[in-house]
Amino acid sequence: MAARLLAFEVADLCLGKPPLRSLSVSATIGDALAALKATEDNSVSVWNCDHSKRDLNAGDENCLCVGKICMVDIIFYLCKEENLSSPTLALKSPVSVLLSKFKGLVRHVEASSSLLEAIDLILQGAQNLVVPIKSNNSGNSKRKQLLKSSSMSPTVHNGLEFCWLTQEDIMRFLLNSISLFSPIPTLSIEALGIISPEFLAVGYHSLASSAIGALSQSLVDQTSVAVIDDDGTLIGEISPFALACCDETLAAAMTTLSAGDLLAYIDCGGPPEEIVRVVEARLKERNLENMLEDFVIESSSSTTLFSSSSDEELPSPTRTLSRSGRYGRSTSYSARMVRRAEAIVCHPGSSLVAVMIQAIAHRVNYIWVIEDDCSVVGIVTFATMLEVFREKLESMI
């Protein structure tokens, strides 16, 4: 069984994955915004060539994916001081200004690359691996027509399309063979030493704009920023995952609100009406009428909770913690997809497999670790989990 696991190639992990759609590096931020709104994905790939002006079957060895763009990148760009007075003009800037300065976040790999090679690239800092897959475009004229009308272009080279391979994909794959790693998955994350005491945080009453630097770093690290009170109690989180579910109007809220108010703003369904009024009033106070005119914010009421897992309640974490620090009962583990400001938490004694399942269930790459009094111990990430599995895989060779 161990030999069979090691024999898997990257292509085996890509079965059924959707092909990438691409933007040219010469596109504008407005083009990227339209592309993100037209797709269910949280990000869009950016290439150093223009697929919309190429023969889909033409080869170009120098055509590469140079990065990815998500809604968070656009929001942070609009929050820059020089763009606050004219967000419409900012959207005409080239998309290249949004590309991360950190090298190696996106890496091309061959479909025949091994599982170990993919894990090593992830541990070296890659967020997305670009993997070639067979194209189905050649005999589907209807699909070609749909792609022509889309703001994104098909990414095809010599009859091949491409897909993303992420940390989550690899963790899901390893979970299917978790018994091969016994007894490691049953050990606590504390015993394994994978809890990082260093994490990004912002005070509940601090300005949301003061967290943009930390949020930019969390976007690179694929983690989040904890929102804590004066006693160090975890109140919630502001994560790139949550912000990516919003739209460009969030820039107005981040410019004017506190971190605590931003939690309510991004939580399920949209911002409460009273917070929308606060945003509008503060924009007027700062003479940012252009932002007010460009952004129409829809409101709705919402609340904020965060949930916790335990080994006895797998696979779905069911305990929730309100802002007052009292535990309650959640109706569904899938609440993460709706409750955008909740912080997913575990305890130092939680097992590796429990935390692994919890993160996968909530579609996040990290879990907050807290004590019984809700003070933050640290954070555990897919990257540190992968280091444990990588070491075990090495011993199987």
Coordinates of C-alpha atoms in Angstrom, one line a residue:
M1 CA 0.0 0.0 0.0
A2 CA 2.8 2.4 0.9
A3 CA 4.5 1.7 -2.5
R4 CA 1.2 2.3 -4.3
L5 CA 0.8 5.7 -2.6
L6 CA 4.3 6.8 -3.6
A7 CA 3.7 5.7 -7.1
F8 CA 0.9 8.3 -7.6
E9 CA 1.6 11.1 -10.0
V10 CA 0.3 14.7 -10.0
A11 CA -2.0 13.8 -12.9
D12 CA -3.8 11.4 -10.6
L13 CA -4.7 14.2 -8.2
C14 CA -6.1 16.3 -11.1
L15 CA -8.8 13.9 -12.3
G16 CA -12.1 15.8 -12.7
K17 CA -10.6 19.2 -11.9
P18 CA -11.9 22.1 -14.0
P19 CA -9.6 23.7 -16.5
L20 CA -8.1 27.2 -15.8
R21 CA -9.4 30.3 -17.5
S22 CA -6.8 32.9 -18.1
L23 CA -6.2 36.7 -18.2
S24 CA -3.4 38.3 -20.1
V25 CA -0.9 40.2 -18.0
S26 CA -1.8 43.2 -20.3
A27 CA -5.4 43.1 -19.1
T28 CA -6.7 45.8 -16.7
I29 CA -7.9 45.5 -13.1
G30 CA -11.4 46.1 -14.4
D31 CA -11.0 43.1 -16.7
A32 CA -9.9 41.0 -13.7
L33 CA -12.8 42.2 -11.7
A34 CA -15.3 41.3 -14.4
A35 CA -13.6 37.9 -14.8
L36 CA -13.8 37.1 -11.1
K37 CA -17.5 38.0 -11.0
A38 CA -18.1 35.7 -14.0
T39 CA -16.6 32.6 -12.4
E40 CA -17.3 30.6 -9.3
D41 CA -13.5 30.4 -8.5
N42 CA -12.0 32.8 -6.0
S43 CA -9.0 33.5 -8.2
V44 CA -8.1 33.8 -11.9
S45 CA -4.8 32.9 -13.5
V46 CA -2.7 35.6 -15.2
W47 CA -0.5 34.6 -18.1
N48 CA 2.3 36.4 -20.0
C49 CA 0.5 35.8 -23.3
D50 CA -3.0 36.5 -24.6
H51 CA -4.9 33.3 -25.3
S52 CA -7.8 35.3 -26.8
K53 CA -5.6 36.3 -29.7
R54 CA -3.9 32.9 -30.3
D55 CA -4.8 29.8 -32.2
L56 CA -6.0 27.4 -29.4
N57 CA -3.8 24.6 -30.7
A58 CA -0.7 26.7 -31.4
G59 CA 2.4 26.0 -29.3
D60 CA 4.2 28.7 -27.4
E61 CA 6.9 27.4 -25.0
N62 CA 7.3 30.8 -23.5
C63 CA 3.7 31.2 -22.5
L64 CA 3.5 30.8 -18.8
C65 CA 1.3 31.5 -15.8
V66 CA 2.9 34.3 -14.0
G67 CA 0.5 34.6 -11.0
K68 CA -3.1 34.7 -9.9
I69 CA -5.5 37.5 -8.9
C70 CA -8.3 37.3 -6.4
M71 CA -10.9 39.9 -5.2
V72 CA -8.7 40.6 -2.2
D73 CA -5.9 41.9 -4.4
I74 CA -8.4 44.3 -6.0
I75 CA -9.9 45.4 -2.7
F76 CA -6.5 46.2 -1.2
Y77 CA -5.4 48.1 -4.3
L78 CA -8.6 50.3 -4.1
C79 CA -7.7 50.9 -0.4
K80 CA -4.5 52.6 -1.3
E81 CA -4.5 56.3 -0.5
E82 CA -3.9 57.4 -4.1
N83 CA -6.9 55.3 -5.3
L84 CA -9.5 56.3 -2.7
S85 CA -10.6 59.4 -4.5
S86 CA -11.0 57.8 -7.9
P87 CA -11.7 54.0 -7.7
T88 CA -13.0 54.0 -11.3
L89 CA -9.7 55.3 -12.6
A90 CA -7.8 52.8 -10.5
L91 CA -9.7 49.9 -12.2
K92 CA -8.1 51.0 -15.5
S93 CA -4.6 50.2 -14.2
P94 CA -2.9 47.1 -15.6
V95 CA -3.5 43.9 -13.7
S96 CA 0.3 43.4 -13.4
V97 CA 0.3 45.9 -10.5
L98 CA -1.7 43.3 -8.5
L99 CA 0.7 40.4 -9.0
S100 CA 2.5 39.3 -5.8
K101 CA 6.1 40.4 -5.4
F102 CA 6.8 37.0 -3.7
K103 CA 8.3 34.6 -6.3
G104 CA 7.3 31.0 -6.6
L105 CA 3.6 31.2 -5.4
V106 CA 2.6 29.7 -8.7
R107 CA 4.7 26.9 -10.2
H108 CA 4.4 24.9 -13.4
V109 CA 4.8 21.1 -13.0
E110 CA 4.6 18.2 -15.4
A111 CA 1.6 15.8 -15.1
S112 CA 4.1 13.0 -14.5
S113 CA 5.7 14.7 -11.4
S114 CA 5.5 12.6 -8.3
L115 CA 3.4 13.2 -5.2
L116 CA 6.6 13.8 -3.3
E117 CA 7.7 16.4 -5.8
A118 CA 4.4 18.2 -5.5
I119 CA 4.6 18.2 -1.7
D120 CA 8.1 19.6 -1.8
L121 CA 7.1 22.5 -4.0
I122 CA 4.2 23.3 -1.7
L123 CA 6.6 23.3 1.3
Q124 CA 8.9 25.6 -0.6
G125 CA 6.1 28.2 -0.7
A126 CA 4.0 27.4 -3.8
Q127 CA 0.3 28.1 -3.4
N128 CA -0.8 26.7 -6.8
L129 CA 0.8 24.2 -9.0
V130 CA -0.1 24.6 -12.7
V131 CA -0.7 21.1 -14.2
P132 CA -1.3 20.3 -17.9
I133 CA -4.5 18.3 -18.6
K134 CA -6.0 17.1 -21.9
S135 CA -8.2 19.6 -23.6
N136 CA -11.8 18.9 -24.6
N137 CA -12.1 22.1 -26.7
S138 CA -11.4 20.6 -30.1
G139 CA -14.8 19.0 -30.7
N140 CA -17.1 21.2 -28.7
S141 CA -18.1 24.3 -30.7
K142 CA -20.7 25.3 -28.2
R143 CA -18.1 25.5 -25.5
K144 CA -15.8 27.5 -27.7
Q145 CA -18.6 30.0 -28.3
L146 CA -19.2 30.4 -24.6
L147 CA -15.5 31.0 -24.0
K148 CA -15.5 33.6 -26.7
S149 CA -18.2 35.6 -25.0
S150 CA -16.5 35.2 -21.6
S151 CA -14.2 37.8 -20.1
M152 CA -11.6 35.0 -19.7
S153 CA -9.9 33.0 -22.4
P154 CA -9.3 29.2 -22.5
T155 CA -5.7 28.3 -21.6
V156 CA -4.7 25.8 -24.2
H157 CA -1.2 24.8 -25.6
N158 CA -0.7 22.0 -28.1
G159 CA -4.1 20.4 -27.2
L160 CA -3.5 20.7 -23.5
E161 CA -5.4 22.8 -20.9
F162 CA -4.2 23.4 -17.3
C163 CA -5.7 23.1 -13.8
W164 CA -4.7 24.3 -10.3
L165 CA -3.4 21.8 -7.8
T166 CA -3.4 23.2 -4.2
Q167 CA -2.5 22.4 -0.6
E168 CA -6.1 21.4 0.0
D169 CA -6.1 18.9 -3.0
I170 CA -3.0 17.2 -1.6
M171 CA -4.4 17.0 1.9
R172 CA -7.7 15.5 0.7
F173 CA -5.7 13.0 -1.3
L174 CA -3.6 12.0 1.8
L175 CA -6.7 11.8 3.9
N176 CA -8.0 8.9 1.7
S177 CA -4.9 7.0 2.7
I178 CA -4.6 8.2 6.3
S179 CA -4.3 4.7 7.7
L180 CA -0.9 4.3 6.1
F181 CA 0.5 7.0 8.4
S182 CA -0.7 5.3 11.6
P183 CA -0.2 6.1 14.5
I184 CA 0.7 9.7 13.6
P185 CA -2.8 10.9 12.7
T186 CA -4.1 10.0 16.2
L187 CA -1.4 12.0 18.0
S188 CA -2.3 15.5 19.2
I189 CA -1.1 18.6 17.4
E190 CA 0.6 19.6 20.6
A191 CA 2.5 16.3 20.8
L192 CA 3.5 16.7 17.2
G193 CA 4.8 20.2 17.8
I194 CA 3.0 21.7 14.8
I195 CA 1.3 24.6 16.6
S196 CA 2.9 27.9 15.6
P197 CA 2.8 30.5 18.4
E198 CA 3.4 33.2 15.8
F199 CA 0.3 34.5 14.2
L200 CA -1.2 37.6 12.7
A201 CA -3.7 39.6 14.8
V202 CA -5.5 42.9 15.0
G203 CA -7.4 44.5 18.0
Y204 CA -11.1 44.5 17.9
H205 CA -11.3 48.3 18.2
S206 CA -8.4 49.0 15.8
L207 CA -9.0 50.4 12.4
A208 CA -9.6 47.8 9.8
S209 CA -7.2 49.6 7.4
S210 CA -4.4 49.0 9.9
A211 CA -4.8 45.3 9.3
I212 CA -4.2 45.5 5.5
G213 CA -0.5 44.8 5.8
A214 CA -1.2 41.7 8.0
L215 CA -3.9 40.6 5.6
S216 CA -1.6 40.9 2.7
Q217 CA 0.9 38.6 4.5
S218 CA -1.9 36.2 5.3
L219 CA -2.8 36.0 1.7
V220 CA 0.7 34.9 0.9
D221 CA 0.8 32.5 3.9
Q222 CA -2.7 31.2 3.2
T223 CA -3.8 31.9 6.7
S224 CA -5.8 34.6 8.4
V225 CA -5.8 37.5 10.8
A226 CA -7.2 37.0 14.3
V227 CA -9.4 39.7 15.8
I228 CA -8.8 39.7 19.5
D229 CA -10.0 41.8 22.4
D230 CA -7.9 43.6 25.1
D231 CA -7.6 40.3 27.0
G232 CA -6.3 38.3 24.1
T233 CA -9.6 36.5 23.6
L234 CA -10.4 35.4 20.0
I235 CA -13.5 37.2 18.8
G236 CA -13.4 36.3 15.2
E237 CA -11.1 36.5 12.1
I238 CA -10.6 38.5 9.0
S239 CA -9.5 36.1 6.3
P240 CA -8.7 36.4 2.6
F241 CA -11.1 33.5 2.2
A242 CA -13.9 35.7 3.6
L243 CA -12.9 38.9 1.8
A244 CA -12.7 37.0 -1.5
C245 CA -16.4 36.2 -1.1
C246 CA -17.2 40.0 -1.1
D247 CA -16.9 42.5 -3.9
E248 CA -15.0 45.6 -4.6
T249 CA -17.3 47.8 -2.5
L250 CA -15.6 46.2 0.6
A251 CA -12.8 48.8 0.0
A252 CA -15.1 51.5 1.3
A253 CA -15.8 49.5 4.5
M254 CA -12.1 48.7 5.1
T255 CA -11.3 52.4 4.7
T256 CA -13.8 53.6 7.3
L257 CA -14.6 50.8 9.9
S258 CA -12.9 49.3 12.9
A259 CA -11.9 45.6 12.7
G260 CA -14.8 44.7 15.0
D261 CA -17.3 46.5 12.8
L262 CA -15.8 44.8 9.7
L263 CA -16.6 41.4 11.2
A264 CA -20.3 42.3 11.2
Y265 CA -19.9 43.8 7.7
I266 CA -18.5 40.7 6.0
D267 CA -20.5 38.1 8.0
C268 CA -23.4 36.1 6.4
G269 CA -25.5 37.7 3.8
G270 CA -24.0 41.2 3.8
P271 CA -23.6 44.2 6.1
P272 CA -26.3 45.5 8.6
E273 CA -28.0 48.6 7.5
E274 CA -26.7 50.7 10.4
I275 CA -23.1 49.8 9.5
V276 CA -23.7 50.8 5.8
R277 CA -24.9 54.2 7.1
V278 CA -21.7 54.6 9.1
V279 CA -19.6 53.8 6.1
E280 CA -21.5 56.4 4.0
A281 CA -21.2 59.0 6.7
R282 CA -17.5 58.5 7.2
L283 CA -16.8 58.6 3.4
K284 CA -18.5 62.0 3.3
E285 CA -16.5 63.2 6.3
R286 CA -13.3 62.3 4.4
N287 CA -14.5 63.9 1.2
L288 CA -14.5 60.6 -0.6
E289 CA -17.7 61.2 -2.5
N290 CA -16.3 59.5 -5.6
M291 CA -16.0 56.2 -3.8
L292 CA -19.6 56.8 -2.4
E293 CA -20.9 57.4 -6.0
D294 CA -19.0 54.4 -7.5
F295 CA -19.9 51.9 -4.8
V296 CA -23.5 51.0 -4.0
I297 CA -23.6 48.8 -0.9
E298 CA -26.5 46.5 -0.3
S299 CA -27.3 45.8 3.4
S300 CA -28.7 42.9 5.5
S301 CA -28.6 41.9 9.1
S302 CA -26.0 39.4 10.4
T303 CA -24.2 38.0 13.5
T304 CA -20.8 36.4 14.1
L305 CA -19.9 33.1 15.7
F306 CA -16.9 30.8 15.6
S307 CA -16.8 27.0 15.9
S308 CA -14.6 24.4 17.5
S309 CA -13.9 20.7 16.7
S310 CA -13.3 17.7 19.0
D311 CA -12.2 14.2 18.2
E312 CA -15.5 12.8 19.5
E313 CA -17.6 14.9 17.0
L314 CA -15.9 14.1 13.7
P315 CA -16.2 14.7 10.9
S316 CA -18.2 17.8 11.5
P317 CA -17.2 20.3 14.1
T318 CA -20.4 21.3 16.0
R319 CA -19.5 23.5 18.9
T320 CA -19.7 27.3 18.4
L321 CA -18.5 30.2 20.4
S322 CA -20.2 33.5 20.5
R323 CA -18.5 36.8 21.0
S324 CA -19.3 36.6 24.7
G325 CA -17.3 33.4 24.9
R326 CA -20.1 31.0 25.6
Y327 CA -20.3 27.7 23.7
G328 CA -23.5 26.8 21.9
R329 CA -24.6 24.2 19.3
S330 CA -24.3 24.8 15.6
T331 CA -26.8 23.3 13.2
S332 CA -24.4 22.5 10.4
Y333 CA -20.6 22.1 9.8
S334 CA -21.1 23.8 6.4
A335 CA -21.8 27.1 8.1
R336 CA -18.3 28.2 7.2
M337 CA -19.5 28.7 3.6
V338 CA -22.1 31.3 4.9
R339 CA -20.6 32.7 8.2
R340 CA -17.6 34.5 6.8
A341 CA -16.3 36.0 10.0
E342 CA -16.3 33.0 12.2
A343 CA -12.9 31.6 13.3
I344 CA -12.5 27.8 13.1
V345 CA -10.8 26.6 16.2
C346 CA -9.4 23.5 17.9
H347 CA -7.5 22.8 21.1
P348 CA -3.9 21.7 21.7
G349 CA -5.1 18.2 22.5
S350 CA -7.0 17.8 19.2
S351 CA -5.6 15.0 17.1
L352 CA -4.0 15.6 13.7
V353 CA -6.7 13.8 11.8
A354 CA -9.4 15.8 13.6
V355 CA -7.9 19.1 12.7
M356 CA -7.2 17.9 9.2
I357 CA -10.8 16.9 8.6
Q358 CA -12.0 20.1 10.2
A359 CA -9.9 22.3 7.9
I360 CA -10.9 20.4 4.8
A361 CA -14.6 20.5 5.8
H362 CA -14.5 24.3 6.1
R363 CA -12.3 24.8 3.0
V364 CA -9.5 26.6 4.9
N365 CA -5.8 25.9 5.1
Y366 CA -5.4 26.6 8.8
I367 CA -7.1 26.2 12.2
W368 CA -6.8 28.5 15.2
V369 CA -5.7 26.8 18.4
I370 CA -7.2 28.1 21.6
E371 CA -7.3 27.4 25.4
D372 CA -10.5 26.8 27.3
D373 CA -10.7 30.5 28.1
C374 CA -10.6 31.3 24.4
S375 CA -7.2 32.8 24.5
V376 CA -5.2 32.1 21.3
V377 CA -2.4 29.5 21.6
G378 CA -1.3 29.7 18.0
I379 CA -2.2 28.4 14.6
V380 CA -1.8 25.1 12.8
T381 CA -1.6 25.1 9.0
F382 CA -1.7 22.6 6.1
A383 CA 2.0 23.4 5.5
T384 CA 3.0 22.2 8.9
M385 CA 0.8 19.1 8.6
L386 CA 2.4 18.4 5.2
E387 CA 5.8 18.5 6.8
V388 CA 4.7 15.7 9.1
F389 CA 3.3 13.6 6.3
R390 CA 6.4 14.3 4.1
E391 CA 8.7 13.0 6.8
K392 CA 6.6 9.8 7.0
L393 CA 6.6 9.4 3.2
E394 CA 10.3 9.7 3.1
S395 CA 10.6 6.8 5.6
M396 CA 8.5 4.7 3.2
I397 CA 10.9 4.9 0.4

